[in-house]
Amino acid sequence: MLRKVAKIIVKYRVAFALISIFMLVVSIYGIQNLRFESDLRSMLPEGHPAIEDYNTFQNEFQSSDSALIVVKVDSIEPRGVYDIRDPQVIQAIYELEQRLRQREYVTDTISIADVYMQVLGRLPETEEEAKFVLNMLPAETRSQLVSRDYTTTIIVVTVSREKNSKTLTRVYKEIQADINDVKFPKNVEVVQTGNIGITYRILELLQSDLNKTMAISFVLVLGLLLYFYRSPVKALIPLTPLVFGVTMTLGAMGLLGIPLDIATTTIGAMLIGMGIDYGVHVTNRCYEERKRGKSIEEAAEEAIAETGKALLGAALTTVAGFAAMYLSSLPMLHNLATTLILGLGLAALNAVVITPAVIILEEDVMKRLKGHYEVPEIRSHSGILREAFRSLGEGIRRRPFTFLGAVFLITLVFGYGVTQVTTEVRLEKFVPKGMPEIEALKDVRSDFGGQDELYVLVKADDVRDPTLVRSIYRFENEITADSYYNNVFDSESIADIVVEKYGYIPNDEEKIREALKDYEGQNLVSPDYSMTLIKFTGDFGGVSINDFRRIMSYFEDAIKTADFPPGVSLSLTGDIYLNYVLDSLTNEEINRISAYGTIFVILIVLILFKRPKVSIAMITPMFLGALWTVGFMGLVGIPFTQTLAGVISMIVGLGVDYGMHLSHRFLEEREKGNPRPIVTSVENVGPGILVGALTTAGGFLALLAGELPTIHDFGLTLAFGIFASVLASYLVTPALLQIFYGKDPGGGSR
């Protein structure tokens, strides 16, 4: 069947090439429609209770985002200010607030300038006057506005919830423009942070990382191809179908509306790394057949027919590993699976269709220029590299159990690393350390106790019921009393409003209605009084991942055991809690995706080869590569993130390919009656696998240039997974095949 297809491809190569070029043009149009996404809600499954509560929280309470502007004295240069209470600083803060309040999306601002306007009716004229007013405030209130050393203050800007990345970017840039337009005195630094600042930075880095990692992976792959093929023209042959495949994939993402997020931003570099493998194998086999004296058309047909079998198996198992991500409940992994499967499918198709056409075209042009054609001497097919693989094949043929023993020792080391793996899903942890937004957020947490907000959504027939209000007040005080444990430094609820008005909570519902009438539909109470919020502020996201889980678990237990009237329901919500839900889901998805990915790959191998022994030789390195990769993550401290939740499934899908290429060549040599099929297989296929693995890992390692830590970790983990899978394939697959078939070198079918 493949031979018939190969003949058609070679015969109508020009037509197939023209079709690919047309698809390329359409894809370039699609790329213009690509969009970037960093909304936390898009990472969680629809219908999840936490999402439903969050949407209720958004719709009923006119929820908003907050931009924190940190104003800090960051130097002690002469003729500058040294205290945040300097009238010049307060004047600049007031001017910035006035500018911000003119923006249609800004609903409120809070700063120390507001305190002076309320107390004095004007801004302070001297530093002594400024100090006097602040000293009048209760210590608890003062600590929420200025740091203890009076070098830092914050402006809290409340903005209407931004629905998409374009709007959020506009908001961030306009707020930043207002900051830049206000002249703050010397020694004062002003930094925008909070949800909007961090999300904007992530969006900015997503775009720059996509372009940077794609460019670097392309250069790395091209450099490796130049080394192995010894000619710029020859190096471009396997690269051409790859360029087609990557462009078509990005174009399809734009046309299908698949966003570039924290996971799919890696797609360009990944496809360059993985997709080149297909073109390399077709090109190498074609040159190998030309060396044996076959015509260019015959060599191309043989390359497609023989290599196509292994490529088909490799593509199917890789797709099977990636397809397991569809079983995840996380939409982000669905998008990643779609783009990877689409990209690899297009890369494989273009490798089979475009590569022969380019090889034949290149040979025709060289004949016309030089009058003759010389079969290229590929570096991987000669010299020290070939001798090294021949020696490896001989060593495995003579002492297969020795090599398996070495593999066992390696597995013990990485087995320990598996026990050290953790997870991390908080968005702020995805921004590189040292970024101004993150450093400013650290200042907020250290100087002001944190500005993270966690909400308890209370649902009842009427939240103005005195018994319910009293329960809210009691619950709120119980939580704040445990501040040493839960990191809460402030709270707010309708109970506080009632107590502030009366000094106590009356049993008369009419009095409570009177106290709350100005809060209808605003911040704390829904318009129909069926829901209310209890807001807790503190440092929840800046702690270690274990403390973060402990704090969130504390709140979950607290609302389960809270003493509220019958019929009242409580649930946690807010961005911080969504991070916690995502963390829990990620831990669940890792095991499920990995298990199903492995099962899918094993089934594909068994269906394609129908030989249990050969299948075991193929899939054992796959297991080892995945195990060693997880162990590596634990040993170097790389946590599982939303992006890395599917990494085991990906390694499984990719890792089986190398054992498959070796096993397929072994069976081919064995059918020909080769008395040393192991040696021939390792000698001839080993170098090609190395070239493919180096280019694949090169594409992944290009992700190290990304500034987002999660993309950096993703590239390092996948690159290690590739090398681990290759090493396991070199050592385990030939050793097992030698053990299973060493005494039966004939063409048996077991």
XYZ file of C-alpha atoms in Angstrom:
750
model
C 0.000 0.000 0.000
C 2.726 2.461 0.994
C 4.678 1.662 -2.166
C 1.687 2.590 -4.311
C 1.293 5.817 -2.381
C 5.022 6.477 -2.749
C 4.828 6.090 -6.532
C 1.893 8.526 -6.694
C 3.699 11.085 -4.528
C 6.861 10.919 -6.628
C 4.967 10.984 -9.934
C 2.743 13.953 -9.029
C 5.227 15.718 -6.781
C 4.836 19.079 -8.534
C 1.050 19.072 -8.047
C 1.401 18.162 -4.386
C 3.991 20.906 -3.928
C 1.672 23.515 -5.493
C -1.165 22.473 -3.177
C 1.154 22.884 -0.194
C 2.202 26.333 -1.384
C -1.468 27.367 -1.681
C -2.116 26.157 1.876
C 0.949 28.096 2.984
C -0.467 31.350 1.582
C -3.817 30.764 3.330
C -1.958 30.038 6.580
C -0.062 33.320 6.424
C -3.436 35.078 6.409
C -4.562 33.001 9.406
C -1.474 33.969 11.428
C -2.677 37.582 11.417
C -5.720 36.473 13.466
C -3.722 34.891 16.304
C -4.627 36.188 19.766
C -3.007 35.868 23.191
C -4.884 34.755 26.323
C -3.936 34.768 30.019
C -7.362 34.804 31.725
C -7.373 32.325 34.606
C -11.001 31.406 33.897
C -10.066 30.115 30.447
C -7.824 27.523 32.111
C -10.661 25.938 34.102
C -13.425 23.666 32.785
C -16.880 25.054 32.092
C -19.511 23.883 34.543
C -17.081 23.499 37.430
C -18.733 24.701 40.693
C -15.875 27.120 41.343
C -16.401 28.712 37.918
C -20.156 28.986 38.470
C -19.612 30.686 41.828
C -17.012 32.953 40.283
C -19.394 33.982 37.478
C -22.077 34.698 40.089
C -19.522 36.748 41.991
C -18.757 38.683 38.790
C -22.343 39.275 37.684
C -24.049 40.044 40.973
C -21.465 42.243 42.627
C -20.247 44.272 39.677
C -16.880 42.761 40.405
C -13.759 44.579 39.423
C -10.044 44.164 38.973
C -7.537 46.096 40.985
C -4.373 47.801 39.908
C -1.933 48.485 42.719
C 0.398 51.431 42.243
C 3.366 51.274 44.586
C 4.987 54.617 45.380
C 8.351 54.058 47.002
C 11.408 56.069 48.059
C 14.090 53.879 46.490
C 17.256 55.984 46.829
C 18.851 58.643 49.038
C 20.360 60.967 46.455
C 20.852 64.600 47.504
C 18.056 67.138 46.843
C 15.486 64.360 46.714
C 12.764 63.282 49.142
C 13.400 60.699 51.852
C 9.921 60.290 53.363
C 6.669 59.339 51.671
C 4.919 61.988 53.829
C 6.707 64.762 51.964
C 4.043 67.191 50.587
C 5.543 66.906 47.095
C 4.884 63.154 47.082
C 1.330 63.570 48.382
C 0.650 66.261 45.765
C 1.875 63.949 42.985
C -0.256 61.072 44.328
C -3.332 63.329 44.389
C -2.667 64.518 40.824
C -2.296 60.899 39.651
C -5.591 59.969 41.309
C -7.392 62.809 39.544
C -6.041 61.666 36.200
C -7.038 58.055 36.868
C -10.573 58.962 37.942
C -11.176 60.499 34.522
C -10.797 57.075 32.902
C -14.185 55.544 32.165
C -13.166 52.143 33.515
C -11.814 53.410 36.876
C -14.538 53.073 39.526
C -12.555 54.129 42.596
C -9.108 55.003 43.928
C -7.769 54.982 47.484
C -4.547 56.588 48.755
C -3.121 58.636 51.633
C -4.058 61.775 49.678
C -7.727 60.897 50.299
C -7.084 60.860 54.055
C -5.750 64.407 53.979
C -8.660 65.636 51.866
C -11.116 64.098 54.360
C -9.362 65.387 57.492
C -8.052 68.774 56.319
C -10.195 69.423 53.275
C -6.942 70.011 51.409
C -3.482 68.546 50.953
C -0.814 69.134 53.656
C 1.491 72.086 53.151
C 4.345 70.918 55.381
C 5.820 67.557 56.288
C 5.014 68.183 59.959
C 1.363 68.668 59.100
C 1.394 65.460 57.042
C 2.953 63.528 59.901
C 0.482 64.933 62.405
C -2.579 63.782 60.400
C -1.224 60.271 59.875
C -0.338 59.950 63.561
C -3.981 60.666 64.396
C -5.068 57.526 62.561
C -5.395 54.181 64.370
C -2.245 52.107 63.960
C -4.162 49.421 62.068
C -5.524 51.908 59.512
C -2.173 53.642 59.133
C -0.389 50.340 58.469
C -2.699 49.749 55.479
C -1.631 53.032 53.869
C 2.083 53.488 54.566
C 4.995 51.234 55.480
C 6.459 51.323 58.982
C 9.545 53.199 57.810
C 7.415 55.667 55.785
C 9.238 54.898 52.536
C 6.359 53.176 50.744
C 2.666 53.786 50.119
C 0.129 52.362 47.704
C -2.655 53.633 45.487
C -5.425 51.072 45.060
C -7.157 51.586 41.701
C -10.418 49.712 41.189
C -11.345 49.167 37.546
C -14.264 47.431 35.882
C -13.509 43.805 34.978
C -11.672 43.587 31.679
C -13.091 40.911 29.378
C -10.245 40.364 26.923
C -6.520 40.757 26.529
C -6.753 43.724 24.146
C -8.825 45.758 26.601
C -6.601 44.790 29.527
C -3.525 45.869 27.567
C -5.149 49.221 26.799
C -6.044 49.744 30.473
C -2.515 48.915 31.639
C -0.884 51.214 29.098
C -3.225 54.122 29.825
C -2.680 53.819 33.586
C 1.063 53.659 32.933
C 0.796 56.748 30.736
C -0.910 58.623 33.590
C 1.886 57.526 35.948
C 4.525 58.768 33.510
C 2.740 62.098 32.995
C 2.813 62.939 36.713
C 6.076 64.400 37.909
C 7.044 62.626 41.124
C 9.939 64.113 43.102
C 13.473 62.800 42.917
C 14.236 59.462 44.671
C 10.646 58.225 44.201
C 9.878 55.162 42.073
C 6.308 54.382 40.929
C 5.434 50.840 39.788
C 2.108 49.427 38.604
C 1.400 45.896 39.857
C -1.565 43.790 41.052
C -3.758 41.616 38.843
C -3.696 43.939 35.853
C 0.044 44.592 36.004
C 0.996 40.939 36.313
C -1.476 39.764 33.661
C -0.224 42.419 31.245
C 3.348 41.352 31.839
C 2.439 37.727 31.159
C 0.699 38.702 27.896
C 3.721 40.742 26.839
C 6.108 37.912 27.630
C 3.923 35.357 25.839
C 4.263 37.272 22.596
C 7.978 37.974 22.926
C 8.701 34.386 24.012
C 6.844 32.975 20.990
C 8.915 35.003 18.542
C 12.191 34.554 20.406
C 11.951 30.797 20.999
C 10.856 30.103 17.412
C 13.791 32.078 16.026
C 16.331 30.419 18.333
C 14.977 26.908 17.727
C 15.152 27.530 13.982
C 18.787 28.653 14.240
C 19.739 25.687 16.473
C 18.088 23.173 14.158
C 19.651 24.777 11.096
C 23.094 24.673 12.722
C 22.760 20.953 13.484
C 21.568 20.228 9.960
C 24.503 22.165 8.506
C 26.882 20.081 10.605
C 25.411 16.729 9.649
C 24.705 17.448 5.968
C 27.851 19.536 5.337
C 26.028 21.771 2.853
C 23.638 24.730 3.247
C 21.560 23.463 0.336
C 21.326 19.921 1.718
C 20.487 21.265 5.173
C 17.519 23.185 3.778
C 15.948 20.040 2.297
C 14.523 18.552 5.530
C 13.936 22.091 6.823
C 11.618 23.133 3.977
C 8.664 20.863 4.841
C 9.083 21.863 8.473
C 8.658 25.556 7.643
C 5.510 24.649 5.722
C 4.169 22.607 8.660
C 4.831 25.237 11.355
C 3.365 28.057 9.265
C 0.260 26.003 8.460
C -0.214 25.158 12.141
C -0.010 28.761 13.340
C -2.315 29.791 10.497
C -4.825 27.110 11.478
C -4.745 28.352 15.082
C -5.641 31.824 13.880
C -8.417 30.567 11.603
C -9.866 28.210 14.244
C -9.670 30.762 17.054
C -7.245 28.733 19.199
C -5.472 31.263 21.453
C -1.818 31.457 22.335
C -1.684 30.949 26.088
C 0.911 29.806 28.613
C 0.853 26.319 27.057
C 0.366 26.920 23.321
C 2.974 29.704 23.172
C 5.537 26.892 23.127
C 4.047 25.394 19.963
C 6.399 27.077 17.477
C 9.653 25.919 19.063
C 8.182 22.487 19.860
C 7.051 21.833 16.291
C 10.399 22.948 14.911
C 12.098 20.506 17.261
C 9.734 17.571 16.762
C 8.743 18.115 13.137
C 12.294 18.130 11.760
C 12.613 14.479 12.748
C 10.285 13.399 9.946
C 12.151 15.261 7.227
C 15.522 14.007 8.511
C 14.500 10.339 8.357
C 13.072 10.644 4.814
C 16.128 12.562 3.598
C 18.630 10.159 5.191
C 16.926 7.080 3.755
C 16.784 8.658 0.325
C 20.533 9.379 0.351
C 21.228 5.884 1.696
C 19.357 4.338 -1.247
C 21.172 6.624 -3.709
C 24.499 5.359 -2.330
C 23.353 1.852 -3.214
C 23.017 2.883 -6.839
C 19.277 3.452 -7.202
C 17.915 6.259 -9.382
C 16.613 9.378 -7.681
C 12.966 8.419 -8.316
C 13.543 4.887 -7.021
C 15.400 6.204 -3.977
C 12.568 8.643 -3.196
C 9.958 5.887 -3.535
C 11.978 3.561 -1.305
C 12.460 6.304 1.283
C 8.735 7.038 1.412
C 7.719 3.369 1.441
C 10.195 2.057 4.020
C 10.647 5.113 6.209
C 6.938 5.781 5.887
C 6.137 2.642 7.868
C 8.197 3.774 10.830
C 7.056 7.379 10.441
C 3.425 6.294 10.360
C 3.894 4.277 13.538
C 5.861 7.080 15.177
C 3.260 9.682 14.205
C 0.376 7.526 15.444
C 1.997 6.813 18.810
C 2.961 10.457 19.249
C -0.582 11.529 18.403
C -1.914 8.884 20.810
C 0.222 10.298 23.610
C -0.910 13.838 22.859
C -4.552 12.794 22.401
C -4.669 11.713 26.048
C -4.693 15.417 26.914
C -8.211 15.595 25.477
C -9.340 13.535 28.456
C -8.267 16.362 30.729
C -10.901 18.733 32.049
C -8.515 21.687 31.519
C -9.309 23.625 28.293
C -5.679 24.760 28.075
C -4.525 21.171 27.564
C -7.233 20.614 24.947
C -5.812 23.536 22.956
C -2.265 22.245 23.382
C -3.276 18.751 22.229
C -5.092 20.145 19.181
C -2.179 22.293 18.085
C 0.409 19.564 18.644
C -1.561 16.900 16.802
C -2.362 19.296 13.968
C 1.237 20.491 13.808
C 2.823 17.046 13.835
C 0.303 15.759 11.311
C 1.124 18.612 8.949
C 4.862 18.216 9.575
C 4.713 14.480 8.783
C 2.527 15.028 5.719
C 4.782 17.763 4.374
C 7.873 15.636 5.081
C 6.488 12.808 2.950
C 5.076 15.037 0.202
C 7.502 17.979 0.032
C 10.841 16.315 0.885
C 11.027 13.989 -2.174
C 10.044 16.877 -4.448
C 12.771 19.113 -2.983
C 15.411 16.322 -3.140
C 14.646 15.569 -6.799
C 14.557 19.292 -7.676
C 17.887 19.879 -5.928
C 19.512 16.967 -7.764
C 18.192 18.166 -11.153
C 19.539 21.683 -10.516
C 22.957 20.375 -9.395
C 23.221 18.196 -12.509
C 22.559 21.190 -14.748
C 25.065 23.357 -12.881
C 27.868 20.785 -12.546
C 27.055 18.364 -15.333
C 26.893 15.495 -12.851
C 25.559 14.687 -9.403
C 27.429 13.322 -6.409
C 25.620 11.440 -3.674
C 26.225 13.454 -0.487
C 28.320 11.940 2.278
C 26.287 12.645 5.399
C 28.366 13.044 8.530
C 26.063 10.723 10.465
C 26.638 7.963 7.909
C 30.424 7.934 8.184
C 33.432 8.614 10.390
C 33.694 8.451 14.158
C 29.932 8.639 14.713
C 29.210 5.577 12.626
C 32.068 3.663 14.246
C 30.788 4.602 17.698
C 27.344 3.182 16.937
C 28.846 0.057 15.386
C 30.823 -0.491 18.585
C 27.688 0.108 20.659
C 25.786 -2.442 18.581
C 28.583 -5.000 18.992
C 28.752 -4.402 22.740
C 25.010 -4.885 23.160
C 25.061 -8.008 20.971
C 27.704 -9.602 23.201
C 26.605 -8.371 26.675
C 22.947 -7.280 26.635
C 22.427 -7.923 30.363
C 25.315 -5.619 31.292
C 23.616 -2.721 29.548
C 20.304 -3.512 31.234
C 22.090 -3.476 34.606
C 23.414 0.028 33.902
C 19.883 1.128 33.053
C 18.644 -0.288 36.373
C 21.172 1.809 38.330
C 20.165 4.971 36.464
C 16.513 4.239 37.224
C 17.230 3.965 40.954
C 18.672 7.507 41.006
C 15.752 9.072 39.174
C 13.289 6.975 41.146
C 14.259 8.968 44.218
C 13.665 12.216 42.308
C 10.075 11.161 41.568
C 9.291 11.439 45.287
C 10.401 15.100 45.328
C 8.078 16.492 42.633
C 5.634 19.313 43.500
C 3.051 21.413 41.597
C 2.682 25.178 41.091
C -0.172 26.933 39.253
C -0.312 30.519 40.628
C -0.092 33.053 37.792
C 2.227 35.404 39.664
C 4.767 32.577 39.893
C 4.902 32.506 36.083
C 6.458 35.970 35.944
C 10.285 36.023 36.169
C 11.893 37.032 39.439
C 13.221 40.561 39.345
C 10.350 41.923 37.246
C 9.271 45.330 38.651
C 5.653 44.144 39.026
C 6.673 41.142 41.127
C 9.169 43.078 43.244
C 6.527 45.740 43.886
C 4.034 43.045 44.889
C 6.611 41.680 47.354
C 6.872 45.163 48.845
C 3.090 45.304 49.234
C 3.080 41.958 51.018
C 5.974 42.758 53.319
C 4.960 46.358 54.130
C 1.155 46.132 54.082
C 0.402 42.499 54.929
C -0.575 41.670 51.363
C -3.409 42.763 49.092
C -4.682 39.344 47.987
C -8.458 39.121 48.208
C -10.445 35.985 49.069
C -14.243 36.037 49.173
C -16.887 33.930 50.877
C -20.123 33.996 48.879
C -23.178 33.760 51.185
C -26.548 32.780 49.672
C -29.860 33.025 51.588
C -33.488 34.058 51.149
C -32.640 37.478 52.571
C -29.147 38.298 53.848
C -30.570 41.110 56.015
C -31.947 38.583 58.484
C -30.504 39.545 61.918
C -29.582 35.949 62.744
C -27.640 35.645 59.488
C -25.883 38.991 59.958
C -24.882 37.902 63.448
C -23.527 34.610 62.052
C -21.503 36.536 59.471
C -20.054 38.770 62.186
C -19.130 35.774 64.331
C -17.591 33.900 61.386
C -15.612 36.946 60.298
C -14.165 37.434 63.761
C -13.257 33.760 64.089
C -11.292 33.933 60.848
C -9.458 37.166 61.709
C -8.612 35.754 65.141
C -6.581 33.059 63.352
C -4.556 35.607 61.364
C -1.279 34.095 62.585
C -2.299 30.905 60.772
C -4.300 32.081 57.749
C -2.387 35.319 56.945
C -5.572 37.453 57.037
C -4.932 41.073 58.040
C -8.293 42.664 57.200
C -11.921 41.717 56.531
C -15.110 43.389 55.373
C -18.794 42.378 55.423
C -22.309 43.748 55.855
C -21.999 42.910 59.553
C -19.233 45.524 59.838
C -21.526 48.132 58.262
C -24.294 47.385 60.735
C -21.940 47.426 63.742
C -20.373 50.684 62.555
C -23.804 52.325 62.426
C -25.293 51.007 65.665
C -22.363 49.672 67.666
C -24.071 46.263 67.749
C -26.270 44.021 65.570
C -29.957 44.744 66.333
C -32.669 42.092 66.211
C -34.853 44.499 64.259
C -34.611 43.672 60.531
C -35.799 47.165 59.617
C -32.759 48.682 61.303
C -30.484 46.378 59.335
C -32.317 47.350 56.129
C -31.715 50.990 57.033
C -28.001 50.399 57.576
C -27.614 48.533 54.272
C -29.835 50.605 52.001
C -26.880 52.503 50.559
C -25.110 49.235 49.680
C -27.783 47.780 47.401
C -26.115 46.235 44.359
C -22.691 47.513 45.359
C -19.615 45.526 46.407
C -21.097 43.484 49.268
C -24.806 42.886 48.598
C -26.661 41.643 45.509
C -29.567 43.811 44.226
C -32.212 41.329 45.495
C -30.454 40.796 48.850
C -30.199 37.047 48.228
C -26.395 37.092 48.305
C -23.636 38.867 50.126
C -19.856 38.694 50.331
C -17.409 38.375 53.186
C -14.118 39.779 51.954
C -10.788 38.738 53.465
C -7.553 40.540 52.581
C -4.094 39.173 53.308
C -1.015 37.447 51.995
C -2.335 34.250 50.428
C -0.502 33.995 47.102
C 2.978 35.064 48.181
C 3.609 32.083 50.454
C 5.067 28.684 49.577
C 2.846 26.303 47.625
C 2.387 24.095 50.682
C 1.341 27.059 52.838
C -0.950 28.259 50.058
C -2.721 24.901 50.013
C -2.861 24.876 53.811
C -4.478 28.326 53.931
C -7.036 27.498 51.239
C -7.811 24.193 52.935
C -8.278 26.111 56.194
C -10.918 28.315 54.586
C -12.677 25.311 53.017
C -12.872 23.616 56.404
C -13.991 26.857 58.047
C -17.030 27.314 55.796
C -17.972 23.629 56.193
C -18.056 23.908 59.983
C -19.405 27.469 60.196
C -22.497 27.981 62.341
C -25.090 29.550 60.016
C -28.905 29.335 59.959
C -30.521 26.472 57.964
C -30.879 27.140 54.247
C -27.796 29.377 54.062
C -24.967 28.228 51.746
C -21.360 29.406 51.796
C -18.697 29.005 49.097
C -15.229 30.390 48.451
C -14.571 32.457 45.343
C -12.208 35.014 43.805
C -9.037 34.795 41.707
C -6.961 33.394 44.566
C -9.396 30.529 45.116
C -9.491 29.781 41.372
C -5.719 29.288 41.565
C -6.242 26.752 44.324
C -8.935 24.902 42.341
C -6.615 24.824 39.340
C -3.857 23.424 41.551
C -6.122 20.577 42.710
C -7.284 19.824 39.170
C -3.714 19.821 37.871
C -2.680 17.211 40.438
C -5.603 15.022 39.394
C -5.002 15.493 35.667
C -1.310 14.530 35.812
C -2.055 10.943 36.807
C -5.053 10.526 34.535
C -3.454 11.965 31.398
C -0.237 10.013 31.952
C -2.086 6.730 32.473
C -4.340 7.082 29.444
C -1.511 8.361 27.241
C 0.560 5.306 28.091
C -2.353 2.944 27.433
C -3.109 4.566 24.071
C 0.512 4.301 22.948
C 0.782 0.643 23.999
C -2.396 -0.222 22.091
C -1.125 1.508 18.936
C 2.193 -0.376 19.146
C 0.447 -3.733 19.644
C -1.971 -3.084 16.775
C 0.776 -2.001 14.364
C 3.355 -4.694 15.099
C 1.308 -7.592 16.544
C 4.478 -9.014 18.154
C 4.534 -8.941 21.964
C 8.317 -9.255 22.252
C 8.998 -6.500 19.737
C 6.373 -4.326 21.385
C 8.030 -4.774 24.790
C 11.373 -3.749 23.297
C 9.766 -0.615 21.862
C 7.740 0.542 24.846
C 10.157 -0.180 27.717
C 12.375 2.839 26.839
C 9.190 4.892 26.704
C 8.404 4.038 30.329
C 11.975 4.668 31.403
C 12.191 7.989 29.565
C 9.014 9.206 31.293
C 10.176 7.950 34.711
C 13.611 9.518 34.377
C 12.023 12.803 33.275
C 9.760 13.033 36.331
C 12.736 12.115 38.519
C 14.769 14.860 36.875
C 11.999 17.385 37.648
C 12.078 16.374 41.292
C 15.883 16.492 41.547
C 16.261 19.975 39.997
C 13.094 21.447 41.545
C 10.888 21.890 38.471
C 7.224 21.770 39.582
C 4.288 20.482 37.578
C 2.289 23.424 36.197
C -0.809 23.699 34.001
C 1.525 23.449 31.013
C 3.496 20.491 32.351
C 0.410 18.509 33.399
C 0.515 16.712 30.046
C 4.300 16.374 29.803
C 4.408 12.674 30.721
C 1.885 11.855 28.034
C 3.974 13.874 25.590
C 7.223 12.141 26.547
C 5.495 8.769 26.225
C 4.231 9.661 22.757
C 7.624 10.943 21.615
C 9.825 8.439 23.446
C 8.385 5.343 21.809
C 9.396 6.635 18.370
C 13.100 5.957 18.874
C 12.604 2.360 19.935
C 10.197 1.979 17.029
C 12.769 3.085 14.444
C 15.368 0.667 15.863
C 12.881 -2.221 16.065
C 11.558 -1.625 12.554
C 15.071 -1.682 11.080
C 15.888 -4.781 13.152
C 12.881 -6.621 11.694
C 13.783 -5.472 8.195
C 17.376 -6.754 8.527
C 16.185 -9.963 10.140
C 13.790 -10.658 7.274
C 16.738 -10.248 4.866
C 18.634 -12.933 6.786
C 21.243 -10.591 8.259
C 23.174 -12.651 10.877
C 23.821 -9.520 12.994
C 20.624 -7.465 12.713
C 21.230 -5.691 16.027
C 24.599 -4.330 14.949
C 23.298 -3.202 11.565
C 20.235 -1.572 13.101
C 22.183 0.395 15.714
C 24.881 1.302 13.194
C 22.505 2.613 10.508
C 19.505 3.911 12.453
C 21.354 5.113 15.568
C 22.981 8.139 13.895
C 19.674 9.165 12.308
C 17.954 8.930 15.679
C 20.719 11.060 17.185
C 20.285 13.737 14.515
C 16.530 13.732 15.034
C 16.877 13.788 18.819
C 19.409 16.625 18.766
C 17.222 18.736 16.508
C 14.136 17.918 18.576
C 15.888 18.693 21.846
C 17.372 21.798 20.213
C 13.887 23.052 19.485
C 12.858 22.382 23.076
C 16.002 23.930 24.529
C 15.211 27.102 22.605
C 12.403 27.537 25.135
C 15.110 28.246 27.716
C 15.371 31.653 26.076
C 11.802 32.373 27.123
C 11.459 34.783 30.030
C 8.390 33.102 31.518
C 9.629 30.496 34.023
C 6.928 27.996 33.040
C 8.047 28.063 29.390
C 11.681 27.778 30.494
C 10.835 24.728 32.630
C 8.702 23.230 29.851
C 11.590 23.367 27.370
C 14.149 21.967 29.814
C 11.847 19.129 30.875
C 10.960 18.098 27.320
C 14.587 18.314 26.178
C 15.674 16.081 29.046
C 12.780 13.737 28.241
C 14.008 13.405 24.668
C 17.585 12.625 25.723
C 16.332 10.211 28.380
C 14.146 8.403 25.845
C 16.971 8.226 23.298
C 19.445 6.883 25.848
C 16.923 4.293 27.031
C 16.216 3.316 23.421
C 19.920 2.900 22.607
C 20.536 0.757 25.683
C 17.269 -1.126 26.231
C 15.620 -1.779 22.842
C 18.661 -3.486 21.206
C 19.443 -5.374 24.444
C 15.907 -6.766 24.710
C 15.784 -7.630 21.003
C 19.113 -9.424 21.350
C 17.838 -11.353 24.382
C 14.561 -12.245 22.659
C 15.947 -13.051 19.184
C 19.722 -13.467 19.596
C 19.553 -17.229 19.248
C 17.178 -17.033 16.278
C 18.699 -14.647 13.698
C 16.439 -15.916 10.927
C 13.251 -14.386 9.588
C 10.853 -15.795 12.158
C 7.643 -14.013 13.086
C 7.566 -14.201 16.866
